[in-house]
CSV table of C-alpha atoms in Angstrom, one decimal:
chain,number,residue,atom,x,y,z
A,1,MET,CA,0.3,-11.0,-9.1
A,2,THR,CA,-3.4,-11.4,-9.8
A,3,VAL,CA,-4.5,-13.9,-7.2
A,4,GLU,CA,-2.6,-13.5,-4.0
A,5,THR,CA,-2.5,-16.4,-1.5
A,6,TYR,CA,-1.8,-15.3,2.1
A,7,ILE,CA,-0.2,-18.0,4.1
A,8,PRO,CA,0.5,-17.9,7.9
A,9,ASN,CA,4.2,-16.9,7.5
A,10,LYS,CA,3.6,-14.2,4.9
A,11,THR,CA,3.7,-10.5,5.8
A,12,THR,CA,3.0,-7.3,4.0
A,13,THR,CA,6.6,-6.2,3.9
A,14,LEU,CA,7.6,-4.6,0.6
A,15,GLU,CA,10.8,-5.6,-1.2
A,16,THR,CA,11.6,-2.4,-3.1
A,17,PRO,CA,12.7,-0.3,-0.1
A,18,VAL,CA,15.6,-2.7,0.5
A,19,LYS,CA,16.9,-2.2,-3.0
A,20,ILE,CA,16.5,1.6,-2.7
A,21,LEU,CA,18.4,1.7,0.6
A,22,GLU,CA,21.2,-0.4,-0.9
A,23,SER,CA,21.5,1.6,-4.1
A,24,GLY,CA,21.6,4.9,-2.2
A,25,ALA,CA,24.3,4.0,0.3
A,26,PRO,CA,27.1,6.5,0.5
A,27,VAL,CA,30.5,5.5,-0.9
A,28,ARG,CA,32.3,6.7,2.3
A,29,ALA,CA,30.2,7.3,5.4
A,30,VAL,CA,31.6,9.2,8.4
A,31,GLU,CA,32.1,6.9,11.4
A,32,GLY,CA,29.8,7.7,14.3
A,33,THR,CA,27.0,9.0,12.1
A,34,ARG,CA,26.1,5.9,10.2
A,35,ILE,CA,22.5,4.7,10.4
A,36,GLY,CA,21.2,1.3,9.4
A,37,PHE,CA,17.5,1.2,8.6
A,38,VAL,CA,15.0,-1.6,8.2
A,39,SER,CA,11.5,-0.7,7.0
A,40,LEU,CA,8.8,-3.5,7.5
A,41,GLY,CA,5.1,-3.5,6.8
A,42,CYS,CA,2.8,-1.7,4.4
A,43,PRO,CA,3.1,1.4,2.3
A,44,LYS,CA,1.8,3.5,5.1
A,45,ASN,CA,4.7,2.4,7.3
A,46,LEU,CA,7.0,3.0,4.4
A,47,VAL,CA,6.0,6.7,4.3
A,48,ASP,CA,6.9,6.9,8.0
A,49,SER,CA,10.3,5.5,7.2
A,50,GLU,CA,10.8,8.1,4.5
A,51,ARG,CA,10.0,10.9,6.9
A,52,ILE,CA,12.4,9.6,9.5
A,53,LEU,CA,15.2,9.1,7.0
A,54,THR,CA,14.6,12.6,5.5
A,55,GLN,CA,15.1,14.2,8.9
A,56,LEU,CA,18.2,12.2,9.6
A,57,ARG,CA,19.8,12.9,6.2
A,58,THR,CA,19.0,16.6,6.6
A,59,GLU,CA,21.0,16.6,9.8
A,60,GLY,CA,23.9,14.9,8.1
A,61,TYR,CA,23.6,11.3,9.2
A,62,ASP,CA,24.5,8.7,6.5
A,63,VAL,CA,22.3,5.7,5.8
A,64,VAL,CA,24.2,2.5,5.2
A,65,PRO,CA,22.9,-0.8,3.9
A,66,THR,CA,24.5,-3.3,6.2
A,67,TYR,CA,24.4,-4.0,10.0
A,68,LYS,CA,28.2,-4.1,10.2
A,69,ASP,CA,28.7,-0.7,8.6
A,70,ALA,CA,26.1,1.0,10.9
A,71,ASP,CA,26.8,2.7,14.2
A,72,LEU,CA,23.1,2.2,15.1
A,73,VAL,CA,20.1,0.5,13.5
A,74,ILE,CA,16.5,1.6,13.4
A,75,VAL,CA,13.8,-1.0,12.8
A,76,ASN,CA,10.4,0.3,11.7
A,77,THR,CA,8.0,-2.5,12.7
A,78,CYS,CA,4.7,-3.8,11.7
A,79,GLY,CA,2.2,-5.3,14.1
A,80,PHE,CA,-0.9,-5.9,12.0
A,81,ILE,CA,-1.1,-9.7,12.0
A,82,ASP,CA,0.8,-12.3,14.0
A,83,SER,CA,3.2,-13.2,11.1
A,84,ALA,CA,4.1,-9.5,10.8
A,85,VAL,CA,4.7,-9.3,14.6
A,86,GLN,CA,7.0,-12.3,14.4
A,87,GLU,CA,8.9,-10.9,11.5
A,88,SER,CA,9.4,-7.7,13.4
A,89,LEU,CA,10.6,-9.4,16.5
A,90,ASP,CA,12.9,-11.6,14.4
A,91,THR,CA,14.3,-8.6,12.6
A,92,ILE,CA,15.0,-6.8,15.9
A,93,GLY,CA,16.8,-9.8,17.2
A,94,GLU,CA,18.9,-10.0,14.0
A,95,ALA,CA,19.8,-6.4,14.3
A,96,LEU,CA,20.8,-6.8,17.9
A,97,ALA,CA,22.9,-9.8,17.1
A,98,GLU,CA,24.6,-8.2,14.1
A,99,ASN,CA,25.0,-4.7,15.5
A,100,GLY,CA,24.0,-4.4,19.1
A,101,LYS,CA,22.6,-0.9,19.0
A,102,VAL,CA,18.9,-0.8,18.0
A,103,ILE,CA,16.0,1.7,18.1
A,104,VAL,CA,12.5,0.3,17.5
A,105,THR,CA,9.6,2.3,16.1
A,106,GLY,CA,6.4,1.6,14.2
A,107,CYS,CA,3.1,-0.1,15.0
A,108,LEU,CA,4.6,-2.9,17.2
A,109,GLY,CA,6.2,-0.1,19.3
A,110,ILE,CA,3.0,0.4,21.2
A,111,LYS,CA,3.6,-3.0,22.8
A,112,GLU,CA,6.9,-2.0,24.5
A,113,ASP,CA,6.6,-4.5,27.3
A,114,ASP,CA,6.1,-7.4,24.7
A,115,ILE,CA,9.2,-6.2,22.8
A,116,ARG,CA,11.4,-5.8,25.9
A,117,GLU,CA,10.3,-9.2,27.2
A,118,VAL,CA,11.9,-10.7,24.1
A,119,HIS,CA,14.6,-8.1,23.5
A,120,PRO,CA,15.4,-6.2,26.7
A,121,ASN,CA,18.5,-4.6,25.3
A,122,VAL,CA,17.0,-2.4,22.6
A,123,LEU,CA,18.0,1.3,23.2
A,124,ALA,CA,14.6,2.9,22.8
A,125,ILE,CA,11.0,2.1,21.6
A,126,THR,CA,8.5,4.4,20.0
A,127,GLY,CA,5.1,3.9,18.4
A,128,PRO,CA,4.0,4.7,14.8
A,129,HIS,CA,4.6,8.1,13.1
A,130,ALA,CA,6.8,9.2,16.1
A,131,TYR,CA,9.3,10.9,13.8
A,132,GLU,CA,10.7,13.5,16.2
A,133,GLU,CA,11.0,10.9,19.1
A,134,VAL,CA,13.0,8.6,16.9
A,135,VAL,CA,15.4,11.4,15.9
A,136,THR,CA,15.7,12.5,19.5
A,137,HIS,CA,16.7,8.9,20.5
A,138,VAL,CA,19.3,8.9,17.7
A,139,HIS,CA,20.8,12.1,19.1
A,140,THR,CA,21.0,10.4,22.5
A,141,HIS,CA,23.1,7.5,21.3
A,142,LEU,CA,25.1,9.0,18.4
A,143,PRO,CA,26.8,12.3,18.0
A,144,GLN,CA,24.9,14.8,15.9
A,145,PRO,CA,26.9,15.6,12.7
A,146,VAL,CA,28.1,19.1,11.9
A,147,HIS,CA,25.6,20.2,9.2
A,148,ASN,CA,27.1,21.2,6.0
A,149,PRO,CA,24.5,22.5,3.5
A,150,TYR,CA,26.8,21.9,0.6
A,151,LEU,CA,27.4,18.2,1.5
A,152,ASN,CA,24.3,17.2,3.3
A,153,LEU,CA,22.0,17.7,0.3
A,154,VAL,CA,18.5,16.3,0.6
A,155,PRO,CA,16.1,16.5,-2.4
A,156,ASP,CA,13.1,18.8,-2.1
A,157,ILE,CA,10.9,15.8,-1.9
A,158,GLY,CA,12.9,14.2,0.9
A,159,VAL,CA,14.3,10.7,1.0
A,160,LYS,CA,12.1,8.2,-0.9
A,161,LEU,CA,12.2,4.5,-0.6
A,162,THR,CA,10.5,4.0,-4.0
A,163,PRO,CA,12.0,4.3,-7.5
A,164,ARG,CA,12.1,7.8,-8.8
A,165,HIS,CA,9.0,7.4,-11.0
A,166,TYR,CA,6.4,6.5,-8.4
A,167,ALA,CA,5.7,7.6,-4.8
A,168,TYR,CA,3.2,7.0,-2.0
A,169,LEU,CA,1.2,10.0,-0.9
A,170,LYS,CA,-0.2,9.6,2.6
A,171,ILE,CA,-3.3,11.7,3.1
A,172,SER,CA,-4.3,10.9,6.7
A,173,GLU,CA,-3.4,8.9,9.8
A,174,GLY,CA,-5.6,6.6,11.9
A,175,CYS,CA,-9.1,5.2,11.4
A,176,ASN,CA,-12.5,5.9,13.0
A,177,HIS,CA,-13.8,2.3,12.4
A,178,ARG,CA,-13.7,-0.5,14.9
A,179,CYS,CA,-13.7,-3.6,12.8
A,180,THR,CA,-13.6,-6.6,15.2
A,181,PHE,CA,-10.6,-8.3,13.5
A,182,CYS,CA,-8.4,-5.1,13.3
A,183,ILE,CA,-6.2,-3.4,15.9
A,184,ILE,CA,-5.0,-0.5,13.7
A,185,PRO,CA,-7.0,2.2,15.6
A,186,SER,CA,-5.3,1.1,18.9
A,187,MET,CA,-1.9,1.5,17.1
A,188,ARG,CA,-2.4,4.6,15.0
A,189,GLY,CA,-5.4,6.3,16.7
A,190,ASP,CA,-8.5,7.9,15.2
A,191,LEU,CA,-8.6,9.5,11.8
A,192,VAL,CA,-6.5,12.6,11.4
A,193,SER,CA,-6.6,14.1,7.9
A,194,ARG,CA,-3.6,16.1,6.6
A,195,PRO,CA,-4.3,19.7,5.5
A,196,ILE,CA,-5.2,19.5,1.9
A,197,GLY,CA,-2.7,22.3,1.0
A,198,ASP,CA,0.1,20.2,2.5
A,199,ILE,CA,-0.9,17.2,0.5
A,200,LEU,CA,-1.1,19.1,-2.8
A,201,ASP,CA,2.2,20.9,-2.1
A,202,GLU,CA,3.9,17.5,-1.6
A,203,ALA,CA,2.2,16.1,-4.8
A,204,LYS,CA,3.4,19.0,-6.8
A,205,ARG,CA,7.0,18.6,-5.5
A,206,LEU,CA,6.9,14.9,-6.4
A,207,LYS,CA,5.7,15.6,-9.9
A,208,ASN,CA,8.4,18.3,-10.4
A,209,ALA,CA,11.0,15.7,-9.2
A,210,GLY,CA,10.0,13.3,-11.9
A,211,VAL,CA,7.3,11.2,-10.3
A,212,LYS,CA,4.9,9.7,-12.9
A,213,GLU,CA,2.6,7.9,-10.5
A,214,LEU,CA,1.1,8.9,-7.2
A,215,LEU,CA,-0.3,6.1,-5.0
A,216,VAL,CA,-2.7,7.7,-2.6
A,217,ILE,CA,-2.7,5.8,0.7
A,218,SER,CA,-4.2,6.1,4.2
A,219,GLN,CA,-6.1,3.8,6.6
A,220,ASP,CA,-9.4,5.0,5.1
A,221,THR,CA,-9.0,7.1,1.9
A,222,SER,CA,-12.8,7.6,1.4
A,223,ALA,CA,-13.0,9.2,4.9
A,224,TYR,CA,-10.5,11.9,4.1
A,225,GLY,CA,-11.6,15.2,5.6
A,226,VAL,CA,-14.5,13.8,7.8
A,227,ASP,CA,-12.6,14.6,11.0
A,228,VAL,CA,-12.4,18.3,10.0
A,229,LYS,CA,-16.0,18.3,8.7
A,230,ASN,CA,-14.7,18.7,5.1
A,231,LYS,CA,-13.8,22.3,5.9
A,232,MET,CA,-12.9,24.8,3.2
A,233,ALA,CA,-9.1,25.5,2.9
A,234,PHE,CA,-6.9,27.3,0.4
A,235,TRP,CA,-4.2,26.2,-2.0
A,236,ASP,CA,-2.5,28.4,-4.6
A,237,GLY,CA,-4.8,31.2,-3.5
A,238,MET,CA,-7.9,29.3,-4.4
A,239,PRO,CA,-10.5,27.7,-2.1
A,240,VAL,CA,-10.5,23.9,-2.0
A,241,LYS,CA,-12.7,21.6,0.1
A,242,THR,CA,-11.1,19.0,2.4
A,243,ASP,CA,-12.6,15.9,0.9
A,244,MET,CA,-11.7,13.0,-1.4
A,245,LYS,CA,-13.4,14.4,-4.5
A,246,ALA,CA,-11.8,17.8,-4.3
A,247,LEU,CA,-8.4,16.2,-3.6
A,248,CYS,CA,-8.7,13.8,-6.6
A,249,GLU,CA,-9.7,16.8,-8.8
A,250,LYS,CA,-6.6,18.7,-7.8
A,251,LEU,CA,-4.3,15.7,-8.2
A,252,ALA,CA,-5.8,15.1,-11.6
A,253,ASP,CA,-4.7,18.5,-12.7
A,254,LEU,CA,-1.1,17.5,-12.3
A,255,GLY,CA,-1.3,15.3,-15.4
A,256,ILE,CA,0.3,12.2,-13.9
A,257,TRP,CA,-1.1,8.8,-12.9
A,258,VAL,CA,-3.1,8.9,-9.6
A,259,ARG,CA,-4.0,5.5,-8.1
A,260,LEU,CA,-6.3,5.2,-5.0
A,261,HIS,CA,-5.7,2.6,-2.3
A,262,TYR,CA,-7.6,1.6,0.9
A,263,VAL,CA,-10.9,2.9,-0.3
A,264,TYR,CA,-14.1,2.0,1.6
A,265,PRO,CA,-17.2,1.6,-0.6
A,266,TYR,CA,-19.0,4.7,0.7
A,267,PRO,CA,-21.5,6.5,-1.5
A,268,SER,CA,-18.9,9.3,-1.8
A,269,VAL,CA,-16.9,7.0,-4.1
A,270,ASP,CA,-19.7,7.5,-6.7
A,271,LYS,CA,-18.5,11.1,-7.0
A,272,ILE,CA,-15.1,10.2,-8.3
A,273,MET,CA,-16.3,7.7,-11.0
A,274,PRO,CA,-16.6,10.5,-13.6
A,275,LEU,CA,-13.0,11.5,-13.0
A,276,MET,CA,-12.0,7.9,-13.7
A,277,ALA,CA,-14.2,7.6,-16.7
A,278,GLU,CA,-12.7,10.8,-18.2
A,279,GLY,CA,-9.2,9.5,-17.6
A,280,LYS,CA,-8.3,12.2,-15.1
A,281,ILE,CA,-7.3,9.6,-12.4
A,282,LEU,CA,-6.7,5.9,-13.0
A,283,PRO,CA,-9.8,3.7,-13.1
A,284,TYR,CA,-8.5,1.6,-10.3
A,285,LEU,CA,-9.9,1.0,-6.8
A,286,ASP,CA,-8.3,-0.9,-4.0
A,287,ILE,CA,-11.2,-1.8,-1.7
A,288,PRO,CA,-11.0,-4.3,1.2
A,289,PHE,CA,-14.5,-5.8,1.0
A,290,GLN,CA,-13.6,-8.7,3.4
A,291,HIS,CA,-16.8,-10.7,2.9
A,292,ALA,CA,-20.2,-10.8,1.2
A,293,SER,CA,-22.4,-12.3,3.9
A,294,PRO,CA,-24.4,-9.6,5.6
A,295,ARG,CA,-24.3,-11.6,8.8
A,296,ILE,CA,-20.6,-12.0,8.8
A,297,LEU,CA,-20.1,-8.3,7.8
A,298,LYS,CA,-22.1,-7.4,10.8
A,299,LEU,CA,-20.0,-9.6,13.1
A,300,MET,CA,-16.9,-7.9,11.5
A,301,LYS,CA,-18.5,-4.4,12.2
A,302,ARG,CA,-17.7,-3.4,8.6
A,303,PRO,CA,-18.8,0.2,7.8
A,304,ALA,CA,-20.5,1.8,4.8
A,305,ALA,CA,-23.5,-0.6,4.4
A,306,ALA,CA,-21.1,-3.2,3.0
A,307,GLU,CA,-24.0,-5.6,2.2
A,308,ARG,CA,-24.9,-3.2,-0.7
A,309,THR,CA,-21.5,-3.6,-2.3
A,310,MET,CA,-22.7,-5.4,-5.4
A,311,GLU,CA,-25.2,-2.7,-6.5
A,312,ARG,CA,-22.5,-0.1,-6.0
A,313,ILE,CA,-20.0,-2.0,-8.2
A,314,LYS,CA,-22.6,-2.2,-10.9
A,315,ALA,CA,-23.3,1.5,-10.7
A,316,TRP,CA,-19.6,2.3,-10.8
A,317,ARG,CA,-19.1,0.1,-13.9
A,318,GLU,CA,-22.0,1.8,-15.7
A,319,VAL,CA,-20.2,5.1,-15.3
A,320,CYS,CA,-16.6,3.7,-15.9
A,321,PRO,CA,-16.7,0.4,-17.8
A,322,ASN,CA,-12.9,-0.2,-17.6
A,323,LEU,CA,-12.8,0.1,-13.8
A,324,VAL,CA,-10.4,-2.3,-12.2
A,325,ILE,CA,-11.1,-3.4,-8.6
A,326,ARG,CA,-8.7,-5.2,-6.3
A,327,SER,CA,-9.9,-6.5,-2.9
A,328,THR,CA,-9.1,-8.7,0.0
A,329,PHE,CA,-11.3,-11.2,1.8
A,330,ILE,CA,-11.2,-13.2,5.0
A,331,VAL,CA,-12.4,-16.8,5.1
A,332,GLY,CA,-13.0,-18.8,8.3
A,333,PHE,CA,-14.2,-15.8,10.4
A,334,PRO,CA,-15.8,-16.9,13.7
A,335,GLY,CA,-19.3,-18.0,13.1
A,336,GLU,CA,-18.9,-18.4,9.3
A,337,THR,CA,-21.2,-21.1,8.1
A,338,GLU,CA,-21.2,-23.0,4.8
A,339,GLU,CA,-24.1,-20.8,3.7
A,340,ASP,CA,-22.1,-17.7,4.5
A,341,PHE,CA,-19.1,-19.0,2.6
A,342,GLN,CA,-21.3,-19.9,-0.4
A,343,MET,CA,-22.6,-16.3,-0.5
A,344,LEU,CA,-18.9,-15.2,-0.7
A,345,LEU,CA,-18.3,-17.6,-3.7
A,346,ASP,CA,-21.5,-16.3,-5.4
A,347,PHE,CA,-20.3,-12.8,-4.9
A,348,LEU,CA,-17.1,-13.6,-6.6
A,349,ASP,CA,-19.0,-15.0,-9.6
A,350,GLU,CA,-21.2,-11.9,-9.8
A,351,ALA,CA,-18.6,-9.2,-9.0
A,352,GLN,CA,-15.9,-10.5,-11.4
A,353,LEU,CA,-13.1,-8.7,-9.5
A,354,ASP,CA,-9.8,-8.2,-11.2
A,355,ARG,CA,-7.3,-8.6,-8.3
A,356,VAL,CA,-8.1,-10.6,-5.2
A,357,GLY,CA,-6.2,-11.7,-2.0
A,358,CYS,CA,-7.5,-14.0,0.6
A,359,PHE,CA,-6.6,-14.4,4.3
A,360,MET,CA,-7.5,-17.3,6.5
A,361,TYR,CA,-8.8,-15.8,9.7
A,362,SER,CA,-6.5,-16.0,12.7
A,363,ASP,CA,-6.7,-14.4,16.1
A,364,VAL,CA,-4.8,-11.1,16.5
A,365,GLU,CA,-3.8,-10.1,20.0
A,366,GLY,CA,-6.2,-7.4,21.2
A,367,ALA,CA,-8.8,-7.9,18.5
A,368,LYS,CA,-12.5,-8.2,19.6
A,369,ALA,CA,-13.1,-11.0,17.1
A,370,ASN,CA,-11.1,-13.3,19.3
A,371,ASP,CA,-14.0,-13.5,21.7
A,372,LEU,CA,-16.7,-14.3,19.2
A,373,PRO,CA,-18.4,-17.7,19.5
A,374,ASP,CA,-18.3,-20.6,17.0
A,375,PRO,CA,-14.7,-20.5,15.8
A,376,VAL,CA,-14.1,-22.3,12.5
A,377,SER,CA,-11.7,-25.3,12.6
A,378,GLU,CA,-8.4,-25.0,10.8
A,379,ASP,CA,-9.3,-27.8,8.4
A,380,ILE,CA,-12.4,-26.0,7.3
A,381,LYS,CA,-10.5,-22.7,7.0
A,382,HIS,CA,-8.0,-24.3,4.7
A,383,GLU,CA,-10.6,-26.1,2.6
A,384,ARG,CA,-12.6,-22.9,2.1
A,385,HIS,CA,-9.5,-20.9,1.3
A,386,GLU,CA,-8.6,-23.5,-1.4
A,387,ARG,CA,-12.1,-23.3,-2.9
A,388,PHE,CA,-12.0,-19.5,-2.8
A,389,MET,CA,-8.7,-19.3,-4.6
A,390,HIS,CA,-9.7,-21.8,-7.2
A,391,LYS,CA,-12.8,-19.8,-8.0
A,392,GLN,CA,-11.0,-16.5,-8.2
A,393,ALA,CA,-8.0,-17.9,-10.2
A,394,ALA,CA,-10.4,-18.8,-13.0
A,395,ILE,CA,-12.0,-15.4,-12.9
A,396,SER,CA,-8.7,-13.6,-12.9
A,397,ALA,CA,-7.2,-15.7,-15.7
A,398,ALA,CA,-10.2,-15.1,-17.9
A,399,LYS,CA,-10.0,-11.3,-17.4
A,400,LEU,CA,-6.4,-11.3,-18.3
A,401,GLN,CA,-7.0,-13.4,-21.4
A,402,ALA,CA,-9.6,-10.9,-22.5
A,403,LYS,CA,-6.9,-8.2,-22.7
A,404,ILE,CA,-5.0,-9.9,-25.5
A,405,GLY,CA,-5.0,-7.7,-28.6
A,406,LEU,CA,-5.8,-4.5,-26.6
A,407,GLU,CA,-3.4,-1.6,-26.3
A,408,TYR,CA,-2.5,0.1,-23.0
A,409,GLN,CA,-0.2,2.7,-21.7
A,410,VAL,CA,2.6,1.0,-19.8
A,411,LEU,CA,4.7,2.6,-17.1
A,412,ILE,CA,8.2,1.1,-17.2
A,413,ASP,CA,9.5,0.0,-13.8
A,414,GLU,CA,12.8,-1.6,-14.8
A,415,VAL,CA,14.9,-3.0,-17.7
A,416,THR,CA,16.2,-6.5,-17.2
A,417,PRO,CA,18.5,-8.7,-19.3
A,418,GLU,CA,15.3,-10.2,-20.8
A,419,GLY,CA,13.7,-6.8,-21.6
A,420,ALA,CA,11.5,-4.2,-20.0
A,421,VAL,CA,9.0,-4.8,-17.2
A,422,GLY,CA,6.2,-2.3,-16.5
A,423,ARG,CA,2.6,-2.0,-15.4
A,424,CYS,CA,-0.6,-0.7,-17.0
A,425,TYR,CA,-3.3,1.2,-15.2
A,426,ALA,CA,-4.6,-2.1,-13.8
A,427,ASP,CA,-1.5,-2.9,-11.8
A,428,ALA,CA,-0.2,-1.4,-8.6
A,429,PRO,CA,3.5,-1.9,-7.8
A,430,GLU,CA,4.4,-5.0,-5.8
A,431,ILE,CA,0.8,-6.2,-5.2
A,432,ASP,CA,-0.6,-6.7,-8.7
A,433,GLY,CA,0.8,-8.1,-12.0
A,434,ASN,CA,3.4,-6.9,-14.4
A,435,VAL,CA,3.5,-6.3,-18.2
A,436,HIS,CA,6.6,-7.9,-19.7
A,437,LEU,CA,8.1,-6.5,-22.9
A,438,THR,CA,10.5,-9.2,-23.9
A,439,ASP,CA,13.6,-8.0,-25.9
A,440,GLU,CA,12.5,-4.4,-25.5
A,441,PHE,CA,15.6,-2.4,-24.3
A,442,ASP,CA,15.0,1.0,-25.9
A,443,VAL,CA,13.2,2.4,-22.8
A,444,GLN,CA,14.0,3.7,-19.4
A,445,PRO,CA,12.4,3.3,-15.9
A,446,GLY,CA,9.7,6.0,-15.7
A,447,ASP,CA,8.9,6.0,-19.5
A,448,ILE,CA,5.3,5.7,-20.4
A,449,ILE,CA,4.8,3.9,-23.7
A,450,TRP,CA,1.9,2.3,-25.6
A,451,ALA,CA,2.0,-1.5,-25.9
A,452,GLN,CA,-0.2,-4.2,-27.3
A,453,ILE,CA,-1.0,-7.3,-25.2
A,454,ILE,CA,0.0,-10.5,-27.0
A,455,HIS,CA,0.0,-13.1,-24.2
A,456,ALA,CA,-1.3,-13.7,-20.6
A,457,ASP,CA,-0.8,-16.2,-17.9
A,458,ASP,CA,-2.6,-16.5,-14.6
A,459,HIS,CA,-0.8,-13.4,-13.2
A,460,ASP,CA,1.0,-11.3,-15.8
A,461,LEU,CA,0.7,-9.9,-19.3
A,462,TRP,CA,3.2,-9.9,-22.2
A,463,ALA,CA,3.2,-7.1,-24.7
A,464,VAL,CA,5.0,-5.4,-27.6
A,465,LYS,CA,5.7,-1.7,-28.0
A,466,VAL,CA,3.5,0.1,-30.4
A,467,ALA,CA,4.9,3.0,-32.4
A,468,ASP,CA,3.0,6.3,-32.3
A,469,ASP,CA,2.0,6.0,-36.0
A,470,GLU,CA,0.5,2.5,-35.2
A,471,LEU,CA,-1.9,3.7,-32.5
A,472,ASP,CA,-5.6,3.4,-33.0
A,473,PRO,CA,-6.9,7.0,-33.3
A,474,ALA,CA,-9.7,6.0,-31.0
A,475,GLU,CA,-7.2,5.4,-28.1
């Protein structure tokens, strides 16, 4: 949806992986080798789940969709915010109650003592991206199947927890920043960039398998390659630099949609604007600005001279006028005054962002912001959150209304009894809006069609399919 309200019991857990796991369940699984799997958290965690499942499937284990059918359950946890921690603990408890044999992995796994205090009977606990450890623990508690290469077939791209037509492409782990409200570096460590050749090999395999959209993810996409000093590498026999611009150029050559997530507003982002303007990668940026007050940004220890964000946005739009920007913000951060908050509202007016989410600040165990003076009262947090959302809702609704009459390429995600549902370049799956094509059934998931927008509400668009001979030659 366009304006996302974050409430205390809301987490970042995605819904699509559950559907994929259910749809891919074996008709007849072999007793003793049946794995139940629960993937919580963000897309970065989802990729970890995919890698664990790929190894298990390669070894011949079956993945089943219910607790009662499983011989063991793996829970990949999230530990980013308190509501996600609670969801993870609740899910572990549910798995123990329903099955009894549970292995825990993921971000919350770094707090083993906290998990065992609540759930002492879990079989094993590992931290994030600990693929081999998880598989080793599975071997300890379940017999390892006899591998049959003719039966234990795994696609070249591995097991994916997304529909066939889009996939997440993780380019690095960890983060070098130390934002005072965030504990990700303590969970996932400092930045470690994947070799660019490995990323491009994976991207090519995904395209060959039918993927139409790559969603590039990391903790800090703009910093890709910084840890290896942007060294020169080789791919397909040609030199390629380990940095975001070179990576985007090579991904653009695949001829499929490329969408960038978790981008910090470094000056290096300027270098990829021409690629967006030329249509080589999607003109879409997911940038967590978090605030607009220089004083609050300093208290947050945000990187990249974040107080200069507005001039960067203007420069980007000069190069790429159809650029779509989604972002998240925090209201009620310790020390935030009414003047600071008004600067944030003024920024929304000036920036005219397309997609926006808003958190009310809350303490996260281990975060340095917990110790900052002048905490904001809960009443004021709620009041500022409401004012923020009201402001952005009007901006977002107006931007969607302005699309009526325009034609866009739409990637079809599903066909329902009411018609097709897809997304245009402005919409990332599960976090942004949808384009509804009511009574349109002559399409399949993964198709890319042209459609004209005929209606908009506060979140979504409605459109009708445009035949090729009806297209504007200028499009």
